[in-house]
XYZ file of C-alpha atoms in Angstrom:
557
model
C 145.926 132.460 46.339
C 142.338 133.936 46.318
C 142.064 137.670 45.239
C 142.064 139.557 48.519
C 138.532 141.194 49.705
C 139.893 144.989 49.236
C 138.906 147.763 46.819
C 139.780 151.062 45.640
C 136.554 153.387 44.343
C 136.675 155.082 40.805
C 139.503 157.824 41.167
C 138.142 159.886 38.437
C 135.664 161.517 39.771
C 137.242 164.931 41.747
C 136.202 165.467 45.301
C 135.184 169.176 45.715
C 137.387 171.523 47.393
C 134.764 173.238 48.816
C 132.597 174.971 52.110
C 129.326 174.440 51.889
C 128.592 177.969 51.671
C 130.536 177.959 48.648
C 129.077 175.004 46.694
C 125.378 176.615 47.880
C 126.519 180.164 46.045
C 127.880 178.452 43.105
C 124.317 176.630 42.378
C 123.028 179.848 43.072
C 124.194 181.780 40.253
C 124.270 179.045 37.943
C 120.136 178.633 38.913
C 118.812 181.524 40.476
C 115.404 181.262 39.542
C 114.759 177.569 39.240
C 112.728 175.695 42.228
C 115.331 174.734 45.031
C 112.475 174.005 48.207
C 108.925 172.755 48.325
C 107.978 172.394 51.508
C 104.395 171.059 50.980
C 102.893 171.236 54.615
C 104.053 174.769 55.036
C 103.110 175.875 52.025
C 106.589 177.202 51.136
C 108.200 177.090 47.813
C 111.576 179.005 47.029
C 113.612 179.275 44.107
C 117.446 178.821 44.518
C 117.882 183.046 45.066
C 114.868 182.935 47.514
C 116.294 180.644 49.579
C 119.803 182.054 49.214
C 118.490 185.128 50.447
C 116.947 183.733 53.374
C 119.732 181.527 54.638
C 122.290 184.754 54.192
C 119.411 187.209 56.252
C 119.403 184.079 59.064
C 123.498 183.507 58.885
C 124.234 187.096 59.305
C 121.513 187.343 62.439
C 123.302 184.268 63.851
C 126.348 186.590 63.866
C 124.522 189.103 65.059
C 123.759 186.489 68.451
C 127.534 185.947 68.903
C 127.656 182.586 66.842
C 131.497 182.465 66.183
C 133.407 180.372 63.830
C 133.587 176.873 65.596
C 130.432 177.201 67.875
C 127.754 174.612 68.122
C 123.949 175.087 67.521
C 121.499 172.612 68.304
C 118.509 172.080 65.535
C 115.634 169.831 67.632
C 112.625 170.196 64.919
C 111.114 167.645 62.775
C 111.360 168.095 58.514
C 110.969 171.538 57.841
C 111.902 174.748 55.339
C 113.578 176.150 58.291
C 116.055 173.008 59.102
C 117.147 173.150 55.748
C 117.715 176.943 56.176
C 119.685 176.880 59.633
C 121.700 173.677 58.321
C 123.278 176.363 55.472
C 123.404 179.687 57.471
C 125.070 177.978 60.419
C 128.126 176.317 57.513
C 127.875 179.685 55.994
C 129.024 181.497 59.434
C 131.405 178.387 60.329
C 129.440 177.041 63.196
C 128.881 173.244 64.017
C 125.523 172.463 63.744
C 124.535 169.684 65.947
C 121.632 167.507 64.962
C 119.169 166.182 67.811
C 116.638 163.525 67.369
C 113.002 164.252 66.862
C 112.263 161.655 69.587
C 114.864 162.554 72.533
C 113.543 163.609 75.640
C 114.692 165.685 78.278
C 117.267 163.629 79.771
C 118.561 162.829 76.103
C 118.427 166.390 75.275
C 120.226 167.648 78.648
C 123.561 164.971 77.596
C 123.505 166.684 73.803
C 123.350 169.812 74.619
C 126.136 169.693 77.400
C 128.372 166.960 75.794
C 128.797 169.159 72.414
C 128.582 172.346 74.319
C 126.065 173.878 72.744
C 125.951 178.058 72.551
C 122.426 178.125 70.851
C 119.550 175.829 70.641
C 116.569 176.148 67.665
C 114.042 174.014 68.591
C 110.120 173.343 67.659
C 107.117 173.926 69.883
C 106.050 170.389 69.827
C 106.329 167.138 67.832
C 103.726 164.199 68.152
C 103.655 163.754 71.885
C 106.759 165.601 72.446
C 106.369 169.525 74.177
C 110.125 170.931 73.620
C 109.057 174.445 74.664
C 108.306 172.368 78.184
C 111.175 170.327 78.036
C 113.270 173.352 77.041
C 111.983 174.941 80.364
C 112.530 172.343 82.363
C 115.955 172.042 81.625
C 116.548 175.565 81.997
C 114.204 177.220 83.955
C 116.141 180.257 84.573
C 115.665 181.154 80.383
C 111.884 183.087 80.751
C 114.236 185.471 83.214
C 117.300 185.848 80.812
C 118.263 188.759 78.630
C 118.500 187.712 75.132
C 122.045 186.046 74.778
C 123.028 186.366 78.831
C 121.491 182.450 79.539
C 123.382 181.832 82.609
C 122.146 177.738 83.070
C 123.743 175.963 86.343
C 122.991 172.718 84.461
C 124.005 174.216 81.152
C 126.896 176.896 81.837
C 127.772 177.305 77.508
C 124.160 177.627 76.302
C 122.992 181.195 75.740
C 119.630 180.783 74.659
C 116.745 179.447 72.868
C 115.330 179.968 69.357
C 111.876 178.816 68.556
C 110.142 177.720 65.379
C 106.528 178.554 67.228
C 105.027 182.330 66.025
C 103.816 182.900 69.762
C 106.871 180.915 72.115
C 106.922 181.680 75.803
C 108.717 184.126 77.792
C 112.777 183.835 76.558
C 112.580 182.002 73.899
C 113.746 184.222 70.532
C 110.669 183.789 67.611
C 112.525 182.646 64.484
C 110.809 184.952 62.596
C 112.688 187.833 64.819
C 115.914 186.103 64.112
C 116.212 187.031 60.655
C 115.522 191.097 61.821
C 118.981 190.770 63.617
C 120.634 190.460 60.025
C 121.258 193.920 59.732
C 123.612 194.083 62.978
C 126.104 192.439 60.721
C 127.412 194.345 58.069
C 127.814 192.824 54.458
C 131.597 193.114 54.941
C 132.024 191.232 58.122
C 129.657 188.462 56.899
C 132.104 188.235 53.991
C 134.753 188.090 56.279
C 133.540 185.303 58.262
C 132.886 182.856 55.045
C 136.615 183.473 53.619
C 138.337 182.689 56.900
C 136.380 179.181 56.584
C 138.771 176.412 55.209
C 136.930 173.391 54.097
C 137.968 170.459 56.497
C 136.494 172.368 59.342
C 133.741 170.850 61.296
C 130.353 171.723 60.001
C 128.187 168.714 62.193
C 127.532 166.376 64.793
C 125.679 163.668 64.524
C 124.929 161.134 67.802
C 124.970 157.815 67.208
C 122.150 155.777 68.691
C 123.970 155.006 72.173
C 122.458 151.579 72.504
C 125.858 150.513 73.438
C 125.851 153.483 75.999
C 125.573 156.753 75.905
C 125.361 158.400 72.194
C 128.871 159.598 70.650
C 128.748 162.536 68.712
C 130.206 161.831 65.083
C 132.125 164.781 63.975
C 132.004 165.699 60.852
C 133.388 168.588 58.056
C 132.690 170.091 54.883
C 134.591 168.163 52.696
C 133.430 165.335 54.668
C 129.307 165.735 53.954
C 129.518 168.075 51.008
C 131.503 165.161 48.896
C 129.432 162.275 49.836
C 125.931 164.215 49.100
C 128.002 165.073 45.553
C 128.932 161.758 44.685
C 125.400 159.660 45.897
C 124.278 162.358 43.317
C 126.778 161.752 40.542
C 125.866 158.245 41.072
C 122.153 159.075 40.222
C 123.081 161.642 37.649
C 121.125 164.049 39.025
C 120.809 167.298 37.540
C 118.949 170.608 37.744
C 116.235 169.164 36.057
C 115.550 166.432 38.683
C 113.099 166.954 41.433
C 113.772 164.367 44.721
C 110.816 163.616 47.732
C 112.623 163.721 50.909
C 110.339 161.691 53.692
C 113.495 160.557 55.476
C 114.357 162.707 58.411
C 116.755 165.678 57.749
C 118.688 165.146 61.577
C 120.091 162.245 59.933
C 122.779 161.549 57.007
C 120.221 160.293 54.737
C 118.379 163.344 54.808
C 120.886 166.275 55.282
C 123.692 164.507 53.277
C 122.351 162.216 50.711
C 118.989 164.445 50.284
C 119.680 168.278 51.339
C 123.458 168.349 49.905
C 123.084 165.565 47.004
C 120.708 168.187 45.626
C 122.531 171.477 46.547
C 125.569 170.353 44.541
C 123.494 169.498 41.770
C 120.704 172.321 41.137
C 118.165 169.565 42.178
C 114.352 170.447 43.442
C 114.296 169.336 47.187
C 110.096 168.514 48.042
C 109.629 167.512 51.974
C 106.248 165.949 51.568
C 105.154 166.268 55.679
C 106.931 167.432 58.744
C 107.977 163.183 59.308
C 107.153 160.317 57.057
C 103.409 159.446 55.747
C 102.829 156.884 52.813
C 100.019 158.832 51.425
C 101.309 162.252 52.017
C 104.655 161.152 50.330
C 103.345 159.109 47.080
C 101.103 162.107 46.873
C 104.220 164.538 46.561
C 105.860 162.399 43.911
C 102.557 162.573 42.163
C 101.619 166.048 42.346
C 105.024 167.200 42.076
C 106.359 165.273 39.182
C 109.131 164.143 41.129
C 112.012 162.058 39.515
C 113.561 160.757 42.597
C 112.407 159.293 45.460
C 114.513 158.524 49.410
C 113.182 155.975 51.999
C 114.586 153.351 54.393
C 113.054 149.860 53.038
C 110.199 150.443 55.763
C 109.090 153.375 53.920
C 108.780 151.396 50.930
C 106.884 148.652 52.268
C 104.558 150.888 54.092
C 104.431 152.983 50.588
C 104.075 149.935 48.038
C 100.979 148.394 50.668
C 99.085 151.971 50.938
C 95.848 151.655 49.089
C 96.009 155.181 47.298
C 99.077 154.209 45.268
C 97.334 152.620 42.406
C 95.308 155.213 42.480
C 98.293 157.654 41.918
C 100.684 158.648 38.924
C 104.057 157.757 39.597
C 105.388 157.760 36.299
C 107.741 160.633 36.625
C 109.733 158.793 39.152
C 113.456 157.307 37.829
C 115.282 156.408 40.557
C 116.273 156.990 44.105
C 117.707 155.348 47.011
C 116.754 152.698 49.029
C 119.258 152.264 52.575
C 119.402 153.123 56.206
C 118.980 149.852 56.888
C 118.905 146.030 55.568
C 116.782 146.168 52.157
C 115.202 143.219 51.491
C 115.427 141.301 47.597
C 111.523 141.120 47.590
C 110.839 144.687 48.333
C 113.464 145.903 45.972
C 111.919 143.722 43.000
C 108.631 145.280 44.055
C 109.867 148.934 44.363
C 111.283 148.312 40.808
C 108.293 147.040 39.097
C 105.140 148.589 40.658
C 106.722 152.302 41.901
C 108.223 152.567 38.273
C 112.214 153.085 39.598
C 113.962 150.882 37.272
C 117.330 152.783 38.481
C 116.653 152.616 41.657
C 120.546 152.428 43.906
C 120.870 150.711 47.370
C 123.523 152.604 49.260
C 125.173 151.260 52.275
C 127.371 153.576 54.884
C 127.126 154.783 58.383
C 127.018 158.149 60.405
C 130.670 157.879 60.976
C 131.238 157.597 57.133
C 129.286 161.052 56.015
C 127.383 157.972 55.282
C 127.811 156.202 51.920
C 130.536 154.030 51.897
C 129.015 151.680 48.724
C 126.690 152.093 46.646
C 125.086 149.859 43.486
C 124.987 151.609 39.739
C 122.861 152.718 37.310
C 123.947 150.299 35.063
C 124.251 147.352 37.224
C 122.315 144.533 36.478
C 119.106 144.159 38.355
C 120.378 140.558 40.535
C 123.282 142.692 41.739
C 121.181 145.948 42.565
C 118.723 143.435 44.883
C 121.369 141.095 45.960
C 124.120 143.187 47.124
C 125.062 147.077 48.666
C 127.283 147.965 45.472
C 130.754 148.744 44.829
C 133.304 151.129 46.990
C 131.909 155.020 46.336
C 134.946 157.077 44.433
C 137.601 158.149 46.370
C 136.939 155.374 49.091
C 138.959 152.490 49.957
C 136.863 149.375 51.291
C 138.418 146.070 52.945
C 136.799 143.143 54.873
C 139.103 141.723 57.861
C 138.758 138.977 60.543
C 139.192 138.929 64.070
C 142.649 139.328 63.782
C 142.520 142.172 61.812
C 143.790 140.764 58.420
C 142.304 141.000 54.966
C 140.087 137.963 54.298
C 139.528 136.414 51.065
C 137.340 136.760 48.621
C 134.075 135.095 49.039
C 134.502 134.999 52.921
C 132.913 136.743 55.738
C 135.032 139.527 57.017
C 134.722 143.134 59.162
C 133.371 145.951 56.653
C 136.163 148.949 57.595
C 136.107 151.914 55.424
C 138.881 154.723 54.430
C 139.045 157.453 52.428
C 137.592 161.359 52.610
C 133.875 160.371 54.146
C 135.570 159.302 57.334
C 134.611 161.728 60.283
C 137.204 163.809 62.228
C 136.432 162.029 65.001
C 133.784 161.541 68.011
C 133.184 165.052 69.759
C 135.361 165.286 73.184
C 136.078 161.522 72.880
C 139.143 160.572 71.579
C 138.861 156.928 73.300
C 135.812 155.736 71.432
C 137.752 157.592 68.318
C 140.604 155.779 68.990
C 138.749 152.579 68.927
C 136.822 153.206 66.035
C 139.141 154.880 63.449
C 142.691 152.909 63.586
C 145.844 154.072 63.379
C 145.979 153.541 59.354
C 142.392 156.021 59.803
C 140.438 152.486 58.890
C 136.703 152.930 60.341
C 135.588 149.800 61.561
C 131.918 149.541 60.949
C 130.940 146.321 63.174
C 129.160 144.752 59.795
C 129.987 141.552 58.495
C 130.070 141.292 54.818
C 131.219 139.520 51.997
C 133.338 141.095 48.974
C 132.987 138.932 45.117
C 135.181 138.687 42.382
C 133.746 141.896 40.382
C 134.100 144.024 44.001
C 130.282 143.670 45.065
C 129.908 143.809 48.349
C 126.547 141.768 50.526
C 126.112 142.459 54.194
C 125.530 139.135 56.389
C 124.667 140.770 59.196
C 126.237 143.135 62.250
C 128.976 141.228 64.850
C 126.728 141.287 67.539
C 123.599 140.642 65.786
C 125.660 137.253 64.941
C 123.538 134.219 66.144
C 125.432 131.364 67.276
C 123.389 128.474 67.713
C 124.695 124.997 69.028
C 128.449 126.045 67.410
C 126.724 127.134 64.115
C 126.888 130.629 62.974
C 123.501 132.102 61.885
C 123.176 135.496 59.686
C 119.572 136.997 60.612
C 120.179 138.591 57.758
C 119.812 135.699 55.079
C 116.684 134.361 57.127
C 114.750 137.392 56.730
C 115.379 137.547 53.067
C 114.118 134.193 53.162
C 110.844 134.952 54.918
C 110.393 137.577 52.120
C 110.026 134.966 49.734
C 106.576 134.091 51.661
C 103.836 135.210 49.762
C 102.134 136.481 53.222
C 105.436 137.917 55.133
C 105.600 142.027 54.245
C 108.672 142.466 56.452
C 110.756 139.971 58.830
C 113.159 140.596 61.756
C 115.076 137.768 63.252
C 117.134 137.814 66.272
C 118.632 135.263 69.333
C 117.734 134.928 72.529
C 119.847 133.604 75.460
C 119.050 129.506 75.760
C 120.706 127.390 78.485
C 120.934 124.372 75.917
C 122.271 126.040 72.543
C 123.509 129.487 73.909
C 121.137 130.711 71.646
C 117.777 130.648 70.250
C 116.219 131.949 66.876
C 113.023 134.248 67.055
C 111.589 135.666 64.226
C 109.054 138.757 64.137
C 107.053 138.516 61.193
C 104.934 141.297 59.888
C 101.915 140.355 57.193
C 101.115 141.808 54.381
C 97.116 143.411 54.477
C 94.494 141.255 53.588
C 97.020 138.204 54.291
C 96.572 135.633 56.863
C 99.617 133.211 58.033
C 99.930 131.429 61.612
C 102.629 130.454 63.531
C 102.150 126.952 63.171
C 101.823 127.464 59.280
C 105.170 129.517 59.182
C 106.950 127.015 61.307
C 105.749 124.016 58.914
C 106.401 125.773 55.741
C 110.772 126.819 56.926
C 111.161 123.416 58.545
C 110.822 122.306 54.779
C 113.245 124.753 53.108
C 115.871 125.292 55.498
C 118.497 123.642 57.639
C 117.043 122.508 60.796
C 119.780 124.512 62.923
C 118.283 127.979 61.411
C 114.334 127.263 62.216
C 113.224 129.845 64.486
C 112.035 128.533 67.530
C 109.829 131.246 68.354
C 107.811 133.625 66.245
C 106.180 136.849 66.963
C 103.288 138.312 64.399
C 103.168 141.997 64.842
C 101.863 145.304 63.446
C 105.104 147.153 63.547
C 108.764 146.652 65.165
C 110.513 148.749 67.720
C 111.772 151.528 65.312
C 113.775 154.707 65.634
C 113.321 157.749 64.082
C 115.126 156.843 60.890
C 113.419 153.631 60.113
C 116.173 151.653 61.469
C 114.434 148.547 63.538
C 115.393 148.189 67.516
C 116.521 145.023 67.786
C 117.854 145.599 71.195
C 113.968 146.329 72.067
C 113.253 143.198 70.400
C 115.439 141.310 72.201
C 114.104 143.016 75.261
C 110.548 142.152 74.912
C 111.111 138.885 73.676
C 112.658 137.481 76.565
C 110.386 138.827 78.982
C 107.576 137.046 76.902
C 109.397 134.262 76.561
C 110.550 133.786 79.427
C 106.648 133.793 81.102
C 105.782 130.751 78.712
């Protein structure tokens, strides 16, 4: 019988009985006057007891406001030194930060705000074409009349009011730079207080999924959940004190909060946040000027990174490793990543929001076919199996249901226990919705997501191994395959193929040159050459919006 597709992570690494706030103090003392944040479009730079001091000052005015142990605060900015301040002054007083997309607008922002049941709100002034003080306002017009605190909101009854990032805000909003000048309401001994009543596996987060399904569910998550998983992406990477780690990808999201913010907390590690969001030059520019070690980016980034014209011009020798996930990472790009960005222990790490997010991740050691071929091995402490339809453990070597266990997995969706119920199982399994394949050695290679599944004429089709395919086109920078309804096959393939610069491919050419290297059942009927795919905020490609457009094209022809 064939070895079943299940695996335990190392066990000898110890997960860290910790609060935030107490892993932040311990790095603290042990580095008080190394660099902790470079902020390089704000010109800010602290050392580890700067920015302790600055996160207590803020913590202690957010107790000053009310914030109790338990309460959620909304953080609606774009990469900044202050995110990365609220995210440990709001663990250090015990509230439940909750993380809002860059992008949302004000319908998005009305469901976050009442589904989590927010008491506070920090937000920016604006953000590319997005005015929050004027989507703030009208959402709640009665805050320019409100005493500071007394926000009485028909359509938000738990919010009590607004702090802004902007030196100048309008009328009732609270300037961030006043915040901090509420610190002495709170004396030393009740802010004391507050962080030793705080028990680890408290909530610390929410997180909101995408809500393409729906509306977004807000992934709960604690301490030991996000403090753990930023500890042991960073064991994996051996970072140390010593290390300094670019951080283009978004902080609202896992990858930049958990892998990034508290991967480098837990290890004494420089954080550098090249630009308020993500900019090729701007970012190879920080690892250059900065002498960074490690770099972070969805494979996006590093496509948009590798193609920029300034990086030959720029020293990247300093750079080590990093990680490359958030989404599928192509074999060409990693190869590329390897060779020309000087990373030759570069990691892919695989997870989800619901999982803190790294669920698997490839070694240092590994060798280079299984750090560009596959998503690694189960992360310590994690349990990893692969089931079918029927909920059994599949083989090895067969396609199966990626579910995860172990410390990473949230508490649960916020004021849903249905959509809990049917993600987590009664065992506390999390079901991703990923189809992957385990090997002998415990590797693990996504295939592709259930639904994204293309079944063509009875044949199942992975868009997954097509687009690594189209990456072995010396023209294609980036591919994105998906089906289409079809009243003759059920489905139909369409690719969306992005060029490299200075490279020139038609459709005609593309269609010719697959037609003679794969099975004719897996030929994309229709292709799309574009500049750039629907994306979110993280990097992560739309393919819903693909789908969208591409039938109402389609369907014109």
């Amino acid at each position: 019988m064939n070895q079943p597709s299940y695996t335990r992570g190392r066990q000898d690494r110890p997960l860290l009985e910790q609060t935030i706030g107490q892993a932040f103090a311990a790095t603290v003392a042990r580095h008080a006057d190394r660099e902790a944040l470079v902020v390089r479009h704000q010109g800010v730079r602290y050392t580890w007891q700067q920015l302790a001091e600055q996160v207590d000052a803020h913590a202690r005015a957010l107790m000053a406001l009310g914030v109790n142990t338990g309460d959620r605060v909304g953080i609606w900015a774009p990469n900044c030194a202050q995110w990365c301040i609220l995210q440990l002054a709001s663990a250090k007083v015990g509230a439940i930060l909750v993380n809002i997309n860059p992008a949302y607008r004000v319908a998005e922002l009305d469901y976050v705000l009442r589904q989590s049941g927010c008491r506070w709100l920090v937000c920016a002034d604006a953000f590319k074409t997005s005015d929050y003080h004027a989507m703030v306002q009208a959402l709640v017009p009665e805050l320019a009349t409100a005493a500071l605190g007394e926000l009485a909101s028909e359509s938000l009854p738990q919010l009590r009011g607004v702090i802004s990032l902007a030196g100048q805000p309008p009328q009732g909003f609270l300037p961030w730079q006043a915040l901090a000048e509420r610190a002495g309401q709170t004396s030393l001994e009740a802010y004391t207080a507050r962080q030793q009543s705080l028990q680890f596996d408290q909530p610390v987060n929410i997180q909101y999924t995408s809500g393409t399904t729906g509306a977004p569910k807000g992934a709960t998550l604690s301490h030991y959940n996000i403090l753990n998983n930023g500890w042991m992406v960073g064991e994996s990477l051996a970072l140390t004190e010593h290390d300094r780690m670019v951080i283009p990808v978004p902080l609202y999201h896992c990858f930049g909060m958990v892998m990034a913010n508290l991967g480098c907390i837990t290890h004494g590690s420089t954080m550098i946040y090249p630009n308020d969001a993500f900019d090729p030059e701007l970012t190879l520019r920080a690892v250059a000027e900065e002498r960074a070690s490690i770099l972070y980016g969805v494979p996006t980034m590093f496509i948009a990174m590798l193609d920029h014209p300034s990086r030959q011009q720029l020293d990247l020798s300093s750079l080590r490793s990093g990680i490359m996930a958030g989404a599928t990472c192509p074999i060409e790009v990693m190869r590329r990543v390897i060779e020309q960005m000087h990373m030759a222990q570069v990691q892919i790490a695989y997870g989800m929001t619901e999982t803190s997010p790294v669920s698997l991740q490839t070694g240092p050691d590994d060798e280079l076919e299984l750090r560009v071929a596959t998503v690694g091995r189960t992360q310590p402490q994690l349990e990893t199996k692969l089931i079918d339809e029927h909920g059994c453990i599949v083989p090895r070597g067969q396609i199966g249901e990626l579910c995860t266990r172990g410390y990473s997995v949230m508490l649960g969706y916020w004021d849903n226990p249905q959509a809990s119920a049917d993600a987590i199982d009664p065992a506390r399994w999390m079901h991703s919705g990923d189809l992957a394949v385990m090997d002998e050695q415990g590797y693990v290679r996504i295939v592709g997501r259930n639904k994204d599944m293309i079944i063509r004429g009875g044949e199942n089709i992975y868009p997954r191994e097509l687009e690594e395919f189209f990456y072995t086109h010396p023209a294609v920078a980036d591919a994105q395959v998906i089906g289409i309804p079809c009243s003759k096959y059920g489905e139909e393939v369409v690719a969306w193929i992005k060029l490299h610069p200075g490279h020139t491919a038609t459709v005609e050419e593309l269609h010719s040159w697959c037609k003679a290297r794969m099975a004719h059942f897996k030929v994309p009927r229709h292709y799309r050459l574009v500049d750039e795919f629907p994306m979110t905020v993280t990097g992560k490609v739309q393919k819903f919006r693909m789908r969208e457009i591409s039938l109402a094209e389609i369907g014109k022809t």
